[in-house]
């Protein structure tokens, strides 16, 4: 059965984490510059990240969340039935990610100080502002050998490696706390409690041709399924799978 996968954050911090994850993936893919327009996705993703860094102290928030995970996993040390070898491996990952995070510069600092990025950032976000007459410096950079551009991208992304490693770890461990369970949305509506949850994960069979509209917070949520073709509430029951991740 073909299914579609959705995720929904249940608090604002996790919402930002998922956006940053998506932007980091966008940067990773577009940094290969496999076609002549990939630079648009790359620089837009990079500048979107800088906007987020300027709005929230992401480094300190992520460090606190990694530390919470470390304390949680340490409570399982020497507990009967827990795979201690796997637990030690996870704790080692957490220790390393936290250490790298604490020793890293403020996220985006070196990017903001980069002369070339600073020169193109402001006008790049104008509608159509990446034209050669708006950004001659970018136009020159685009004519450099592909190897030079890829090396520049690697240098820029290297300053984000501690963020990427810590965020991937936090999200991986958070997602692992939830297990998919079959659920039925009667008349396409489902609601439930979710104590201190961070993320909802849904698998929905494609044959329903619906998408979820989700509202809620860390303690309670509601899901309403919308028919794609009409944009109206689906009328029948929907069987789907749901994981609540804390």
mmCIF file of C-alpha atoms in Angstrom:
data_model
loop_
_atom_site.group_PDB
_atom_site.id
_atom_site.type_symbol
_atom_site.label_atom_id
_atom_site.label_comp_id
_atom_site.label_asym_id
_atom_site.label_seq_id
_atom_site.Cartn_x
_atom_site.Cartn_y
_atom_site.Cartn_z
ATOM 1 C CA UNK A 1 0.000 0.000 0.000
ATOM 2 C CA UNK A 2 1.382 3.396 -1.002
ATOM 3 C CA UNK A 3 1.347 5.914 1.827
ATOM 4 C CA UNK A 4 2.272 9.543 2.310
ATOM 5 C CA UNK A 5 4.272 10.713 5.311
ATOM 6 C CA UNK A 6 3.598 13.850 7.342
ATOM 7 C CA UNK A 7 5.222 15.386 10.410
ATOM 8 C CA UNK A 8 3.812 18.094 12.641
ATOM 9 C CA UNK A 9 5.549 19.894 15.541
ATOM 10 C CA UNK A 10 3.621 20.404 18.782
ATOM 11 C CA UNK A 11 5.627 23.369 20.064
ATOM 12 C CA UNK A 12 7.321 26.381 18.527
ATOM 13 C CA UNK A 13 10.879 25.254 19.253
ATOM 14 C CA UNK A 14 10.378 21.942 17.473
ATOM 15 C CA UNK A 15 8.752 23.821 14.588
ATOM 16 C CA UNK A 16 11.988 25.792 14.192
ATOM 17 C CA UNK A 17 14.098 22.639 14.470
ATOM 18 C CA UNK A 18 12.165 20.990 11.633
ATOM 19 C CA UNK A 19 12.500 24.096 9.472
ATOM 20 C CA UNK A 20 16.251 24.197 10.087
ATOM 21 C CA UNK A 21 16.492 20.487 9.243
ATOM 22 C CA UNK A 22 14.699 21.124 5.934
ATOM 23 C CA UNK A 23 16.977 24.056 5.126
ATOM 24 C CA UNK A 24 20.122 22.045 5.907
ATOM 25 C CA UNK A 25 18.904 19.308 3.568
ATOM 26 C CA UNK A 26 18.196 21.929 0.895
ATOM 27 C CA UNK A 27 21.741 23.262 1.280
ATOM 28 C CA UNK A 28 23.275 19.801 1.097
ATOM 29 C CA UNK A 29 21.481 18.916 -2.144
ATOM 30 C CA UNK A 30 21.842 22.277 -3.875
ATOM 31 C CA UNK A 31 25.539 22.683 -2.933
ATOM 32 C CA UNK A 32 26.397 20.196 -5.676
ATOM 33 C CA UNK A 33 25.360 22.853 -8.239
ATOM 34 C CA UNK A 34 24.219 20.098 -10.568
ATOM 35 C CA UNK A 35 22.375 22.584 -12.787
ATOM 36 C CA UNK A 36 22.646 26.288 -13.511
ATOM 37 C CA UNK A 37 19.841 27.300 -11.121
ATOM 38 C CA UNK A 38 20.848 25.316 -8.044
ATOM 39 C CA UNK A 39 22.662 28.348 -6.682
ATOM 40 C CA UNK A 40 19.252 30.008 -6.168
ATOM 41 C CA UNK A 41 18.160 27.225 -3.812
ATOM 42 C CA UNK A 42 21.527 27.236 -2.093
ATOM 43 C CA UNK A 43 21.738 30.943 -1.288
ATOM 44 C CA UNK A 44 18.051 31.238 -0.418
ATOM 45 C CA UNK A 45 18.440 28.366 2.033
ATOM 46 C CA UNK A 46 21.595 29.887 3.498
ATOM 47 C CA UNK A 47 20.036 33.316 3.950
ATOM 48 C CA UNK A 48 16.847 31.815 5.399
ATOM 49 C CA UNK A 49 19.024 30.110 8.014
ATOM 50 C CA UNK A 50 20.706 33.410 8.856
ATOM 51 C CA UNK A 51 17.262 34.950 9.401
ATOM 52 C CA UNK A 52 16.426 32.197 11.876
ATOM 53 C CA UNK A 53 19.766 32.601 13.683
ATOM 54 C CA UNK A 54 19.025 36.308 14.132
ATOM 55 C CA UNK A 55 15.595 35.622 15.628
ATOM 56 C CA UNK A 56 16.397 32.875 18.156
ATOM 57 C CA UNK A 57 19.360 31.789 20.282
ATOM 58 C CA UNK A 58 19.333 28.411 18.568
ATOM 59 C CA UNK A 59 22.680 27.234 19.928
ATOM 60 C CA UNK A 60 21.727 27.577 23.589
ATOM 61 C CA UNK A 61 18.253 26.088 23.070
ATOM 62 C CA UNK A 62 19.624 23.067 21.230
ATOM 63 C CA UNK A 63 22.367 22.565 23.820
ATOM 64 C CA UNK A 64 19.740 22.474 26.590
ATOM 65 C CA UNK A 65 17.651 19.938 24.688
ATOM 66 C CA UNK A 66 20.668 17.715 24.008
ATOM 67 C CA UNK A 67 21.513 17.864 27.722
ATOM 68 C CA UNK A 68 17.952 16.804 28.605
ATOM 69 C CA UNK A 69 18.323 13.787 26.337
ATOM 70 C CA UNK A 70 21.630 12.918 27.992
ATOM 71 C CA UNK A 71 20.044 12.985 31.452
ATOM 72 C CA UNK A 72 17.154 10.832 30.244
ATOM 73 C CA UNK A 73 19.405 8.188 28.722
ATOM 74 C CA UNK A 74 21.655 8.114 31.785
ATOM 75 C CA UNK A 75 18.688 7.028 33.926
ATOM 76 C CA UNK A 76 18.673 3.783 31.911
ATOM 77 C CA UNK A 77 22.241 2.853 32.835
ATOM 78 C CA UNK A 78 22.402 -0.569 34.517
ATOM 79 C CA UNK A 79 18.647 -1.059 34.124
ATOM 80 C CA UNK A 80 17.806 -4.705 33.493
ATOM 81 C CA UNK A 81 16.531 -5.422 29.984
ATOM 82 C CA UNK A 82 18.169 -2.336 28.434
ATOM 83 C CA UNK A 83 20.841 -2.951 25.800
ATOM 84 C CA UNK A 84 23.752 -1.346 27.657
ATOM 85 C CA UNK A 85 26.123 -1.484 24.683
ATOM 86 C CA UNK A 86 23.670 0.444 22.519
ATOM 87 C CA UNK A 87 22.968 2.848 25.390
ATOM 88 C CA UNK A 88 26.668 3.590 25.842
ATOM 89 C CA UNK A 89 26.965 4.223 22.100
ATOM 90 C CA UNK A 90 24.089 6.704 22.206
ATOM 91 C CA UNK A 91 25.530 8.471 25.249
ATOM 92 C CA UNK A 92 28.868 8.767 23.451
ATOM 93 C CA UNK A 93 27.111 10.363 20.477
ATOM 94 C CA UNK A 94 25.307 12.777 22.781
ATOM 95 C CA UNK A 95 28.501 13.719 24.623
ATOM 96 C CA UNK A 96 30.331 14.375 21.368
ATOM 97 C CA UNK A 97 27.489 16.421 19.847
ATOM 98 C CA UNK A 98 27.107 18.500 23.017
ATOM 99 C CA UNK A 99 30.853 19.125 23.248
ATOM 100 C CA UNK A 100 31.048 20.246 19.600
ATOM 101 C CA UNK A 101 28.018 22.451 20.110
ATOM 102 C CA UNK A 102 29.416 24.219 23.167
ATOM 103 C CA UNK A 103 32.783 24.879 21.525
ATOM 104 C CA UNK A 104 31.287 26.168 18.262
ATOM 105 C CA UNK A 105 30.953 29.824 17.337
ATOM 106 C CA UNK A 106 27.561 31.473 17.441
ATOM 107 C CA UNK A 107 25.576 30.003 14.561
ATOM 108 C CA UNK A 108 25.953 32.070 11.413
ATOM 109 C CA UNK A 109 28.648 34.386 12.775
ATOM 110 C CA UNK A 110 31.306 33.597 10.165
ATOM 111 C CA UNK A 111 28.667 33.598 7.413
ATOM 112 C CA UNK A 112 27.545 37.097 8.367
ATOM 113 C CA UNK A 113 31.168 38.245 8.291
ATOM 114 C CA UNK A 114 31.843 36.752 4.852
ATOM 115 C CA UNK A 115 32.404 39.630 2.436
ATOM 116 C CA UNK A 116 30.878 37.931 -0.621
ATOM 117 C CA UNK A 117 27.773 36.678 1.209
ATOM 118 C CA UNK A 118 27.217 40.066 2.813
ATOM 119 C CA UNK A 119 27.473 41.735 -0.592
ATOM 120 C CA UNK A 120 24.753 39.624 -2.187
ATOM 121 C CA UNK A 121 22.396 38.882 0.738
ATOM 122 C CA UNK A 122 20.289 42.040 0.769
ATOM 123 C CA UNK A 123 19.489 42.241 -2.932
ATOM 124 C CA UNK A 124 19.261 38.475 -3.370
ATOM 125 C CA UNK A 125 15.968 38.430 -1.496
ATOM 126 C CA UNK A 126 14.387 40.977 -3.833
ATOM 127 C CA UNK A 127 11.948 39.457 -6.368
ATOM 128 C CA UNK A 128 14.181 38.631 -9.328
ATOM 129 C CA UNK A 129 17.072 40.305 -7.539
ATOM 130 C CA UNK A 130 19.643 37.716 -8.589
ATOM 131 C CA UNK A 131 19.955 39.143 -12.117
ATOM 132 C CA UNK A 132 23.453 40.099 -13.235
ATOM 133 C CA UNK A 133 22.695 43.844 -13.204
ATOM 134 C CA UNK A 134 21.544 43.601 -9.560
ATOM 135 C CA UNK A 135 24.333 41.324 -8.346
ATOM 136 C CA UNK A 136 27.411 41.534 -10.592
ATOM 137 C CA UNK A 137 29.550 39.892 -7.864
ATOM 138 C CA UNK A 138 27.255 36.840 -7.927
ATOM 139 C CA UNK A 139 27.309 36.834 -11.725
ATOM 140 C CA UNK A 140 31.120 36.683 -11.628
ATOM 141 C CA UNK A 141 31.072 33.897 -9.004
ATOM 142 C CA UNK A 142 28.705 31.829 -11.139
ATOM 143 C CA UNK A 143 31.281 31.800 -13.938
ATOM 144 C CA UNK A 144 33.990 30.309 -11.748
ATOM 145 C CA UNK A 145 34.824 26.603 -12.234
ATOM 146 C CA UNK A 146 32.326 24.300 -10.567
ATOM 147 C CA UNK A 147 35.069 22.930 -8.292
ATOM 148 C CA UNK A 148 35.678 26.428 -6.916
ATOM 149 C CA UNK A 149 31.993 26.966 -6.198
ATOM 150 C CA UNK A 150 31.634 23.587 -4.524
ATOM 151 C CA UNK A 151 34.669 24.311 -2.340
ATOM 152 C CA UNK A 152 33.176 27.660 -1.308
ATOM 153 C CA UNK A 153 29.940 25.887 -0.405
ATOM 154 C CA UNK A 154 31.820 23.297 1.667
ATOM 155 C CA UNK A 155 33.625 26.073 3.535
ATOM 156 C CA UNK A 156 30.371 27.878 4.299
ATOM 157 C CA UNK A 157 28.617 24.693 5.410
ATOM 158 C CA UNK A 158 31.535 23.609 7.580
ATOM 159 C CA UNK A 159 30.670 26.415 9.993
ATOM 160 C CA UNK A 160 27.260 24.759 10.434
ATOM 161 C CA UNK A 161 28.543 21.234 11.051
ATOM 162 C CA UNK A 162 28.087 21.324 14.833
ATOM 163 C CA UNK A 163 24.510 22.531 14.373
ATOM 164 C CA UNK A 164 23.795 19.867 11.767
ATOM 165 C CA UNK A 165 25.244 17.028 13.858
ATOM 166 C CA UNK A 166 23.466 18.030 17.072
ATOM 167 C CA UNK A 167 20.127 18.692 15.390
ATOM 168 C CA UNK A 168 20.184 15.406 13.454
ATOM 169 C CA UNK A 169 20.918 13.548 16.680
ATOM 170 C CA UNK A 170 18.175 15.289 18.676
ATOM 171 C CA UNK A 171 15.579 14.686 15.960
ATOM 172 C CA UNK A 172 16.643 11.062 15.458
ATOM 173 C CA UNK A 173 16.354 10.287 19.162
ATOM 174 C CA UNK A 174 13.091 12.207 19.447
ATOM 175 C CA UNK A 175 11.518 10.394 16.490
ATOM 176 C CA UNK A 176 12.652 7.073 17.948
ATOM 177 C CA UNK A 177 10.483 7.630 21.038
ATOM 178 C CA UNK A 178 7.299 7.198 18.990
ATOM 179 C CA UNK A 179 6.091 3.990 17.364
ATOM 180 C CA UNK A 180 3.504 3.882 14.600
ATOM 181 C CA UNK A 181 0.134 2.573 15.733
ATOM 182 C CA UNK A 182 -2.996 2.038 13.610
ATOM 183 C CA UNK A 183 -5.665 4.665 14.201
ATOM 184 C CA UNK A 184 -9.088 5.468 12.741
ATOM 185 C CA UNK A 185 -10.295 9.023 12.218
ATOM 186 C CA UNK A 186 -14.077 8.709 12.409
ATOM 187 C CA UNK A 187 -15.695 11.014 9.880
ATOM 188 C CA UNK A 188 -12.123 12.132 9.117
ATOM 189 C CA UNK A 189 -11.560 13.576 12.609
ATOM 190 C CA UNK A 190 -9.189 12.347 15.310
ATOM 191 C CA UNK A 191 -8.098 13.831 18.626
ATOM 192 C CA UNK A 192 -6.044 12.590 21.538
ATOM 193 C CA UNK A 193 -3.901 13.542 24.498
ATOM 194 C CA UNK A 194 -0.130 13.769 24.082
ATOM 195 C CA UNK A 195 1.756 14.396 27.307
ATOM 196 C CA UNK A 196 4.859 16.539 26.699
ATOM 197 C CA UNK A 197 5.024 15.491 23.030
ATOM 198 C CA UNK A 198 7.224 17.209 20.436
ATOM 199 C CA UNK A 199 6.339 15.679 17.056
ATOM 200 C CA UNK A 200 3.422 13.849 15.455
ATOM 201 C CA UNK A 201 4.275 11.474 12.596
ATOM 202 C CA UNK A 202 1.567 10.199 10.256
ATOM 203 C CA UNK A 203 1.418 7.616 7.483
ATOM 204 C CA UNK A 204 -1.723 8.041 5.383
ATOM 205 C CA UNK A 205 -2.736 5.707 2.530
ATOM 206 C CA UNK A 206 -2.681 7.587 -0.775
ATOM 207 C CA UNK A 207 -5.976 6.123 -1.992
ATOM 208 C CA UNK A 208 -7.898 8.429 0.359
ATOM 209 C CA UNK A 209 -6.493 11.453 -1.513
ATOM 210 C CA UNK A 210 -6.502 13.511 1.685
ATOM 211 C CA UNK A 211 -4.049 15.563 3.710
ATOM 212 C CA UNK A 212 -4.113 16.356 7.456
ATOM 213 C CA UNK A 213 -4.833 19.696 9.090
ATOM 214 C CA UNK A 214 -3.336 19.439 12.579
ATOM 215 C CA UNK A 215 -3.780 21.702 15.578
ATOM 216 C CA UNK A 216 -2.613 21.267 19.122
ATOM 217 C CA UNK A 217 0.221 21.595 21.597
ATOM 218 C CA UNK A 218 2.447 19.328 23.674
ATOM 219 C CA UNK A 219 -0.473 17.898 25.702
ATOM 220 C CA UNK A 220 -3.337 17.571 23.218
ATOM 221 C CA UNK A 221 -3.905 17.582 19.468
ATOM 222 C CA UNK A 222 -6.609 17.219 16.836
ATOM 223 C CA UNK A 223 -6.367 16.028 13.227
ATOM 224 C CA UNK A 224 -8.879 16.834 10.499
ATOM 225 C CA UNK A 225 -8.465 15.262 7.062
ATOM 226 C CA UNK A 226 -9.108 17.423 4.006
ATOM 227 C CA UNK A 227 -9.959 16.121 0.549
ATOM 228 C CA UNK A 228 -7.296 17.297 -1.863
ATOM 229 C CA UNK A 229 -9.485 17.874 -4.919
ATOM 230 C CA UNK A 230 -12.181 19.924 -3.174
ATOM 231 C CA UNK A 231 -10.329 21.464 -0.242
ATOM 232 C CA UNK A 232 -13.287 20.446 1.939
ATOM 233 C CA UNK A 233 -13.437 18.169 4.965
ATOM 234 C CA UNK A 234 -13.395 14.479 4.028
ATOM 235 C CA UNK A 235 -16.682 12.808 4.917
ATOM 236 C CA UNK A 236 -15.743 9.179 5.602
ATOM 237 C CA UNK A 237 -13.509 7.366 8.088
ATOM 238 C CA UNK A 238 -9.746 7.417 7.491
ATOM 239 C CA UNK A 239 -7.481 4.582 8.640
ATOM 240 C CA UNK A 240 -3.921 5.769 9.175
ATOM 241 C CA UNK A 241 -0.830 5.205 11.307
ATOM 242 C CA UNK A 242 0.262 7.615 14.015
ATOM 243 C CA UNK A 243 3.408 7.987 16.128
ATOM 244 C CA UNK A 244 3.570 10.457 19.019
ATOM 245 C CA UNK A 245 7.180 11.436 19.751
ATOM 246 C CA UNK A 246 8.302 13.016 23.024
#
